[in-house]
Short mmCIF file of C-alpha atoms in Angstrom, two decimals:
data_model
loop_
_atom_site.label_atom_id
_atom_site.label_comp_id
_atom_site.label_asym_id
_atom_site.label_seq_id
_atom_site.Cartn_x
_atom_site.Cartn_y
_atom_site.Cartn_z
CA UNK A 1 -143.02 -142.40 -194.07
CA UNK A 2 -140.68 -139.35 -192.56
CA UNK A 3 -144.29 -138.70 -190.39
CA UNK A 4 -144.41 -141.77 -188.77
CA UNK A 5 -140.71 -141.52 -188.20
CA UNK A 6 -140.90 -138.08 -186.66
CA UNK A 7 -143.83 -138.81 -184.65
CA UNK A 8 -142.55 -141.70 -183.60
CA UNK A 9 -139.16 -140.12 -182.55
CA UNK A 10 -140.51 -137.57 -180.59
CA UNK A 11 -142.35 -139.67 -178.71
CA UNK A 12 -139.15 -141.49 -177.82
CA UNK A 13 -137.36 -137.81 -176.90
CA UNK A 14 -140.43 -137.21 -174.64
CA UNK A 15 -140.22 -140.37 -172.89
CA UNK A 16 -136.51 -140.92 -172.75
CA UNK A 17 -136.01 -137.07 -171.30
CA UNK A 18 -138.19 -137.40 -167.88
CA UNK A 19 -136.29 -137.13 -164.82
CA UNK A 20 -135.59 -140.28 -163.76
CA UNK A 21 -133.03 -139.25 -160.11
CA UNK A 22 -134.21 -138.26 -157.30
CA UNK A 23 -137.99 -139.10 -158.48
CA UNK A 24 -138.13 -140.65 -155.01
CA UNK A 25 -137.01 -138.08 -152.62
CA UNK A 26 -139.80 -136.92 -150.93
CA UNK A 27 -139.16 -132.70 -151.62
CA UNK A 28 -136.50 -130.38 -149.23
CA UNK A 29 -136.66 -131.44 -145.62
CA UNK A 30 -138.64 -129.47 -143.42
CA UNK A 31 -135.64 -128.91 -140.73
CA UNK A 32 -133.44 -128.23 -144.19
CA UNK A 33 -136.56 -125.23 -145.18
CA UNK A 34 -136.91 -123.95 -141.90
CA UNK A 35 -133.50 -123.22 -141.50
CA UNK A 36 -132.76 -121.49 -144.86
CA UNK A 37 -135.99 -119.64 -144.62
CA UNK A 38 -134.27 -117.73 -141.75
CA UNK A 39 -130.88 -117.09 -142.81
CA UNK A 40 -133.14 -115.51 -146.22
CA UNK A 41 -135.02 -113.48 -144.23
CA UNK A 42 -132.21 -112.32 -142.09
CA UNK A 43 -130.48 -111.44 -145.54
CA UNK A 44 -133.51 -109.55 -146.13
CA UNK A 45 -133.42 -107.51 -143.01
CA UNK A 46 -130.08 -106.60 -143.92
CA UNK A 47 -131.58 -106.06 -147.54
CA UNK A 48 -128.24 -108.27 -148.70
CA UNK A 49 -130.82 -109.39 -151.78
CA UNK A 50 -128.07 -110.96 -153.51
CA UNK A 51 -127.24 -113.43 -150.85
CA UNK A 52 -130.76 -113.95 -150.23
CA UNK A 53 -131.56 -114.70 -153.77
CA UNK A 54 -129.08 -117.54 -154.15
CA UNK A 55 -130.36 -119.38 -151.17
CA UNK A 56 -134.08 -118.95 -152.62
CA UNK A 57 -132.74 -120.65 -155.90
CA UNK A 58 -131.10 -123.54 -153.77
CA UNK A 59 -134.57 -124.03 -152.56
CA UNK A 60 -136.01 -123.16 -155.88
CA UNK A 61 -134.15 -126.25 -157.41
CA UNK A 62 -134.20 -128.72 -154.84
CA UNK A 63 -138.48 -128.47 -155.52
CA UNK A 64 -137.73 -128.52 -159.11
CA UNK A 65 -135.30 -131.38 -158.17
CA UNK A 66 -138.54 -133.61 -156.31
CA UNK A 67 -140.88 -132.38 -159.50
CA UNK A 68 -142.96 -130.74 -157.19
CA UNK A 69 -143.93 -127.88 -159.43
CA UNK A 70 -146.06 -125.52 -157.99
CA UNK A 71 -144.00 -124.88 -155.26
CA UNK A 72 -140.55 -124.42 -157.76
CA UNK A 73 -142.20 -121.63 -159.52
CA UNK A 74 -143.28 -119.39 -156.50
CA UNK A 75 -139.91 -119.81 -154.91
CA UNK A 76 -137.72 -118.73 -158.68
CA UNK A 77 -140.61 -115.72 -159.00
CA UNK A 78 -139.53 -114.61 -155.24
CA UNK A 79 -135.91 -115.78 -156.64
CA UNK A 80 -136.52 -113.17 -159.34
CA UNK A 81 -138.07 -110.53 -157.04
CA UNK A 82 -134.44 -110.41 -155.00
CA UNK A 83 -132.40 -110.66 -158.22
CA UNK A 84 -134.09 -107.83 -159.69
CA UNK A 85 -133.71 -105.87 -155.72
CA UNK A 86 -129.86 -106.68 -156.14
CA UNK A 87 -129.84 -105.35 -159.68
CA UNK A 88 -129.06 -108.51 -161.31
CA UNK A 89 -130.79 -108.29 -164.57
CA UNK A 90 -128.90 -111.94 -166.22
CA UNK A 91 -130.07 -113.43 -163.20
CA UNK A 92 -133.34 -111.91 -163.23
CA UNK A 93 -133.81 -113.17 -166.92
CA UNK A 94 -132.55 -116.97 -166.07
CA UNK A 95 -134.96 -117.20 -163.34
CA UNK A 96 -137.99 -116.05 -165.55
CA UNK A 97 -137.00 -118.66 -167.95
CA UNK A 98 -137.23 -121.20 -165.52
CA UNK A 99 -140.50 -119.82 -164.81
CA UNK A 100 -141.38 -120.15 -168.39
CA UNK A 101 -140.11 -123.70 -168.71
CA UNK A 102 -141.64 -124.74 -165.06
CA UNK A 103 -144.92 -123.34 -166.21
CA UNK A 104 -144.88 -125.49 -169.74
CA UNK A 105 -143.80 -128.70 -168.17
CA UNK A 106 -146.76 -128.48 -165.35
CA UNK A 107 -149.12 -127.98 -168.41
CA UNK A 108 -150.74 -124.25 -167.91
CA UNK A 109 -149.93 -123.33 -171.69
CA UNK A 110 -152.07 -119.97 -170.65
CA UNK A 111 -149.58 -118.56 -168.15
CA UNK A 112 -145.83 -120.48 -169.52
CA UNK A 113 -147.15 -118.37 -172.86
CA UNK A 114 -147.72 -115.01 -171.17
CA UNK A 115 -145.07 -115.43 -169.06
CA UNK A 116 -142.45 -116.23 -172.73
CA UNK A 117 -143.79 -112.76 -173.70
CA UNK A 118 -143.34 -110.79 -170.84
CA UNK A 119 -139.71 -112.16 -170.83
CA UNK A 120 -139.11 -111.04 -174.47
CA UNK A 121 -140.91 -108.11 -173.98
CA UNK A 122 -139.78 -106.63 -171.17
CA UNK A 123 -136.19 -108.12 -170.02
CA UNK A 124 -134.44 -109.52 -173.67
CA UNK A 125 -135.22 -106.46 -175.43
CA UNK A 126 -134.38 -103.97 -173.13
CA UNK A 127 -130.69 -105.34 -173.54
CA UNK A 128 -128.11 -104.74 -175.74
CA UNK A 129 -127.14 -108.66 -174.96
CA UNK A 130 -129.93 -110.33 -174.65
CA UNK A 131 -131.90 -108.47 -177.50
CA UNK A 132 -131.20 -111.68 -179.93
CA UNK A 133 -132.46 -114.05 -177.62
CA UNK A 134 -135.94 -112.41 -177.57
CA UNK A 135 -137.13 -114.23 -180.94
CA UNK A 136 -136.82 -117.44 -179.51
CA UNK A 137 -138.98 -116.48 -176.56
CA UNK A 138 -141.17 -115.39 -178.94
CA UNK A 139 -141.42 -118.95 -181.00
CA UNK A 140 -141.73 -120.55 -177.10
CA UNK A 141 -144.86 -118.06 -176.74
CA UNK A 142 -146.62 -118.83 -180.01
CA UNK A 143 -146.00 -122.35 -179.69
CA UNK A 144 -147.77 -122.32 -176.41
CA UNK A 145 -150.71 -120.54 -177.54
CA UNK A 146 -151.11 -122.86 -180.40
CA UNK A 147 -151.04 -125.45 -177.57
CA UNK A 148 -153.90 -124.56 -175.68
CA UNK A 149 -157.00 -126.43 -174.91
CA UNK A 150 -158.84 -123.93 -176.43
CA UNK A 151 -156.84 -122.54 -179.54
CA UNK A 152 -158.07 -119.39 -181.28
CA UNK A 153 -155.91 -119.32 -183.91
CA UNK A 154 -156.99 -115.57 -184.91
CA UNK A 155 -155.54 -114.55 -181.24
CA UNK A 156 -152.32 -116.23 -182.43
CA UNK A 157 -152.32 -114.56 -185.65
CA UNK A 158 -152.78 -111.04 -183.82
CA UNK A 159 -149.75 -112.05 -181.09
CA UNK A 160 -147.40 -113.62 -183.69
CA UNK A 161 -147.92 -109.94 -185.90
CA UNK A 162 -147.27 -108.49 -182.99
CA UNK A 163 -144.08 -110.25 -182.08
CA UNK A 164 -143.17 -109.57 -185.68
CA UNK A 165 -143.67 -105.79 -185.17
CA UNK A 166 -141.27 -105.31 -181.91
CA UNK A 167 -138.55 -107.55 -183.36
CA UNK A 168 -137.62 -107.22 -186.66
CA UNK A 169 -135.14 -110.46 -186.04
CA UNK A 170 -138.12 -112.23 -185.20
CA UNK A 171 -139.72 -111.33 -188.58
CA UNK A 172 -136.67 -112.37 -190.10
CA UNK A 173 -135.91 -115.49 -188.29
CA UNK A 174 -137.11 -119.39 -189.88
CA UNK A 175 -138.93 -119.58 -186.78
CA UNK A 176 -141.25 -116.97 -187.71
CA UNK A 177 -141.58 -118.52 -191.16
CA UNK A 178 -142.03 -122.28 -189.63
CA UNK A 179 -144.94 -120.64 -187.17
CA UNK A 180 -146.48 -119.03 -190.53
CA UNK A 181 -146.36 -122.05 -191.79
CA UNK A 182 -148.00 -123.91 -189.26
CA UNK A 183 -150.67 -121.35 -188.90
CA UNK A 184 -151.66 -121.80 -192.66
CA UNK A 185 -152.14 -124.82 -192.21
CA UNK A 186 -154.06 -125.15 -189.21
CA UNK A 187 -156.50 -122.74 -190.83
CA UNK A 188 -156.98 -124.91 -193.83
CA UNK A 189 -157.19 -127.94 -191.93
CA UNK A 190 -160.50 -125.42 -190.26
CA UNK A 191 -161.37 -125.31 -193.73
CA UNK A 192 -161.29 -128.56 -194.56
CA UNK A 193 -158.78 -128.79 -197.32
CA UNK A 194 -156.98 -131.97 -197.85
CA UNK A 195 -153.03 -132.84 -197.68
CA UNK A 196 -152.34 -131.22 -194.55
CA UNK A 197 -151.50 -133.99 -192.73
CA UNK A 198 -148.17 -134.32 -194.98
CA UNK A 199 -147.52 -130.82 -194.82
CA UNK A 200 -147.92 -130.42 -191.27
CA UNK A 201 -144.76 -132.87 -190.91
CA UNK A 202 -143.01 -131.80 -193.91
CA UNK A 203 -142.59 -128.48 -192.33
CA UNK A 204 -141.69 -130.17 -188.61
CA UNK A 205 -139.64 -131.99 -190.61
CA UNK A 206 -137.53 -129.23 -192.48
CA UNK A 207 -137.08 -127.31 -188.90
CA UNK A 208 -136.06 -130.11 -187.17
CA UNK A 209 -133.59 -130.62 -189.59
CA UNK A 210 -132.10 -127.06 -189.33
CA UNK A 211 -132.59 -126.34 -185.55
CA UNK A 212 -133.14 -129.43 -183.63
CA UNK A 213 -136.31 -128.97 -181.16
CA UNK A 214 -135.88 -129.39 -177.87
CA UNK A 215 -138.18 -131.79 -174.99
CA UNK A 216 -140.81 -128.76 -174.69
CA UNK A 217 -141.08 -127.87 -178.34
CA UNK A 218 -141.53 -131.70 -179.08
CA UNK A 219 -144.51 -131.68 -176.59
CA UNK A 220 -145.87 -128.77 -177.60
CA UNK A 221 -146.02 -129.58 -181.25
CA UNK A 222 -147.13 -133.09 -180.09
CA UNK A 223 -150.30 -131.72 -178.41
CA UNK A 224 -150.87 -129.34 -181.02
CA UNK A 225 -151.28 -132.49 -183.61
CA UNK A 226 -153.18 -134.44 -181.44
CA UNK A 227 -155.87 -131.44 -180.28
CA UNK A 228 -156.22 -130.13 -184.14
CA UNK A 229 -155.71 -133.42 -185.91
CA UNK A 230 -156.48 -135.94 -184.06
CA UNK A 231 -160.00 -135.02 -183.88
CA UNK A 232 -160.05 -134.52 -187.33
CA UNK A 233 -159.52 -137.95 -188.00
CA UNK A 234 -162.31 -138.93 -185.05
CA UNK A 235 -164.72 -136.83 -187.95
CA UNK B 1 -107.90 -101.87 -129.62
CA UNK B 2 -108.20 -102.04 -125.48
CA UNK B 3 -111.40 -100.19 -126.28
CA UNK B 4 -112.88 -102.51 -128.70
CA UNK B 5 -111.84 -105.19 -126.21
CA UNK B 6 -114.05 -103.66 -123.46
CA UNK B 7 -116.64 -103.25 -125.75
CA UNK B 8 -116.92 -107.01 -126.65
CA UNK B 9 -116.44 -107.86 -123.18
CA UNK B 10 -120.08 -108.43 -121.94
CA UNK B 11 -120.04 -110.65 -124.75
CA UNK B 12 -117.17 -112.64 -124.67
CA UNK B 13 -118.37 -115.91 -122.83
CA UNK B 14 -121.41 -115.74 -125.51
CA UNK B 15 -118.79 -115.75 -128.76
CA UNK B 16 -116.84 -118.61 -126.60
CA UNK B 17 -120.14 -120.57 -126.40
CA UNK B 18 -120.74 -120.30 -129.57
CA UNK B 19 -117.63 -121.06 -130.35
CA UNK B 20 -118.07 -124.17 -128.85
CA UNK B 21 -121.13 -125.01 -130.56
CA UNK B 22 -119.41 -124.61 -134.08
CA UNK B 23 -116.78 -127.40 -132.99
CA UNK B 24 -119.34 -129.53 -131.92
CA UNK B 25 -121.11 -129.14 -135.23
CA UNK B 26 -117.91 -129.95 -137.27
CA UNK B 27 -117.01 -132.88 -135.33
CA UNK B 28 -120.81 -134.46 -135.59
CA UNK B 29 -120.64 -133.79 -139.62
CA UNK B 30 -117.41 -135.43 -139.47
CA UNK B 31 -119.08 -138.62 -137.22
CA UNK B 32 -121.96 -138.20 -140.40
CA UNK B 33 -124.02 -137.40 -137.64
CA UNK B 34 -126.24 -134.73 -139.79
CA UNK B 35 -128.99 -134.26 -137.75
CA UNK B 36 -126.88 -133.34 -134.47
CA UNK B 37 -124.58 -131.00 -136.39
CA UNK B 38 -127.25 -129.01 -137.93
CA UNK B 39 -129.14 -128.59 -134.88
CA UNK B 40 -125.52 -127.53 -133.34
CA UNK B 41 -125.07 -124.78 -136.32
CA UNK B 42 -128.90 -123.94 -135.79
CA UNK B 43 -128.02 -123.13 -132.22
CA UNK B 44 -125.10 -121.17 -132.79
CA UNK B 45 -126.71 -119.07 -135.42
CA UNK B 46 -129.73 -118.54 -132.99
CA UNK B 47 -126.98 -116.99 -130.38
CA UNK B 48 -125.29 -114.91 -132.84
CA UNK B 49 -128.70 -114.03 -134.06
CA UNK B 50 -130.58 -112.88 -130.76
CA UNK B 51 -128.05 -112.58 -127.92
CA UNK B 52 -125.46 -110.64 -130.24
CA UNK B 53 -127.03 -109.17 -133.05
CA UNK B 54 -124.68 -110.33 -135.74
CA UNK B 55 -127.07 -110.88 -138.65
CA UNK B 56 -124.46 -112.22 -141.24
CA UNK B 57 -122.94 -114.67 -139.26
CA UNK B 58 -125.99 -115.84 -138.05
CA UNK B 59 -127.37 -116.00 -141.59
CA UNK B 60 -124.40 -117.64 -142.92
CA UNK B 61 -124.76 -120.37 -140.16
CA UNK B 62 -128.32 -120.98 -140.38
CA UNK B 63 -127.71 -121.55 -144.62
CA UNK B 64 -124.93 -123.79 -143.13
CA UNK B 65 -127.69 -125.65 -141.09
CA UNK B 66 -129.98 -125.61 -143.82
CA UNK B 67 -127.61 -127.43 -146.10
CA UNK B 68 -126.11 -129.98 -143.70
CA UNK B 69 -130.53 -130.77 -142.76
CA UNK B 70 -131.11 -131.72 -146.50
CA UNK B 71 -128.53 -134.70 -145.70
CA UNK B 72 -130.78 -136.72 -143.80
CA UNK B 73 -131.68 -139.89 -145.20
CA UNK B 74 -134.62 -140.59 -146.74
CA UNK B 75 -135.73 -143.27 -143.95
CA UNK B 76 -134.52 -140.80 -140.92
CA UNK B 77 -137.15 -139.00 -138.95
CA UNK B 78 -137.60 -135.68 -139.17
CA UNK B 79 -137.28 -132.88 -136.31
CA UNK B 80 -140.17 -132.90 -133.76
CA UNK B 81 -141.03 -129.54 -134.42
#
């Protein structure tokens, strides 16, 4: 009962949390990019990175803004290229988020993963601040690889030991025990052993219940049932 | 400060016409006119830019420009070129 329930409530989170504004306007105006593309490169001529950075997010967010994609995550990695010229390492890290998220939502699980580790890896734990923000990057990561078209769920055994290793919080955290969890039972669902359906949900269910998920998680673990289960059920 | 003036002088009627193009541009955003009045702050950017070499006001007009363009209207043409 609490499976169909959850299942059918994040479907509802998915669907109720697409943009809905500004769906119709067509991306930034040409006239609009032309003329900020100068005033940034002037900036950069003057190597004033700083200033330059903030008008590449404007432009960065206006794409994001017409869910054009593609073009949202090359201009917040340039964004993050002058943030990390004007030594602005919480900047820096926001923008690489965004990069992380951008890459989920467009669907290339491959790169949003990579990109959640290289975040944790290099920028959170460098920092004295931003050092207990790295396990969730690493939960975003795992998630993602677990997502994939093509799961190998020894390679996410091997990067989720790995996490473990750099960041003892990590090992420590209920997000590393949920993924565990998960894990085991995606590799006895390989082995064909029966219940797992229930505990599949019981342990979405238990999360959930402690630290909500948010839109991406919700689609992530939604694809993850539907490529490992759902084909299970086809058999 | 007579110095500094003599300096600029060569330049003055430049910094007047621009000047000049900056009113313009304030009184066309006030008419909602946003097409005119970024073209207006485009211009006077481009004079600050090439004629007197001030980068940073010319960059901080152009991100003006930039900003009053993304106000057209969905339905308004854009620029020719």
């Amino acid at each position: 009962m609490s499976f169909v329930w959850l299942f059918n409530s994040i479907h509802a989170c998915i669907h109720a949390k697409v943009p809905s504004s500004d769906q119709h306007r067509p991306t930034i105006y040409p006239s609009s990019y032309r003329f900020t593309e100068k005033a940034v490169s002037i900036y950069c001529d003057c190597k004033k990175y700083r200033q330059a950075a903030r008008i590449r997010k404007w432009i960065a967010e206006a794409k994001e803004k017409s869910n054009n994609y593609e073009e949202a995550i090359a201009q917040f990695k340039m964004t993050t290229q002058y943030y990390r010229a004007a030594k602005m390492d919480l900047q820096v890290l926001e923008c690489q988020r965004k990069v992380g998220y951008l890459l989920a939502r467009s669907g290339k699980y491959d790169q949003a993963s990579e990109a959640e580790q290289e975040i944790a890896r290099s920028e959170e734990l460098r920092h004295n601040l931003s050092k207990y923000s790295a396990q969730h990057s690493f939960f975003r990561a795992i998630l993602l690889l677990m997502a994939r078209d093509n799961c190998d769920l020894d390679q996410v055994k091997t990067v989720l030991q790995e996490s473990m290793q750099l960041d003892f919080r990590f090992e420590t955290s209920v997000g590393c025990a949920f993924l565990n969890n998960i894990l085991h039972v995606l590799v006895e669902l390989e082995n064909d052993a029966g219940t797992v359906h229930h505990e599949f949900a019981d342990h979405i269910f238990d999360y959930n219940e402690l630290y909500p998920f948010d839109e991406i998680d919700l689609e992530l673990l939604e694809r993850i049932y539907s490529l490992h289960f759902d084909s299970e059920m086809d058999e | 400060m007579a110095s500094n003036f003599l300096d600029r002088a060569p330049n003055l009627h430049i910094e007047e016409d621009i000047q000049h193009f900056i009113k313009a541009a304030e009184a066309f955003l006030i008419a909602s006119k946003w097409r005119d009045a970024a073209l207006a702050y485009a211009l006077a950017a481009s004079m600050y830019h090439l004629e007197l070499d001030a980068l940073n006001e010319a960059a901080l007009l152009y991100t003006e420009a930039g900003l009053v363009a993304d106000k057209f209207d969905s339905g308004e043409e854009y620029f020719s070129k």
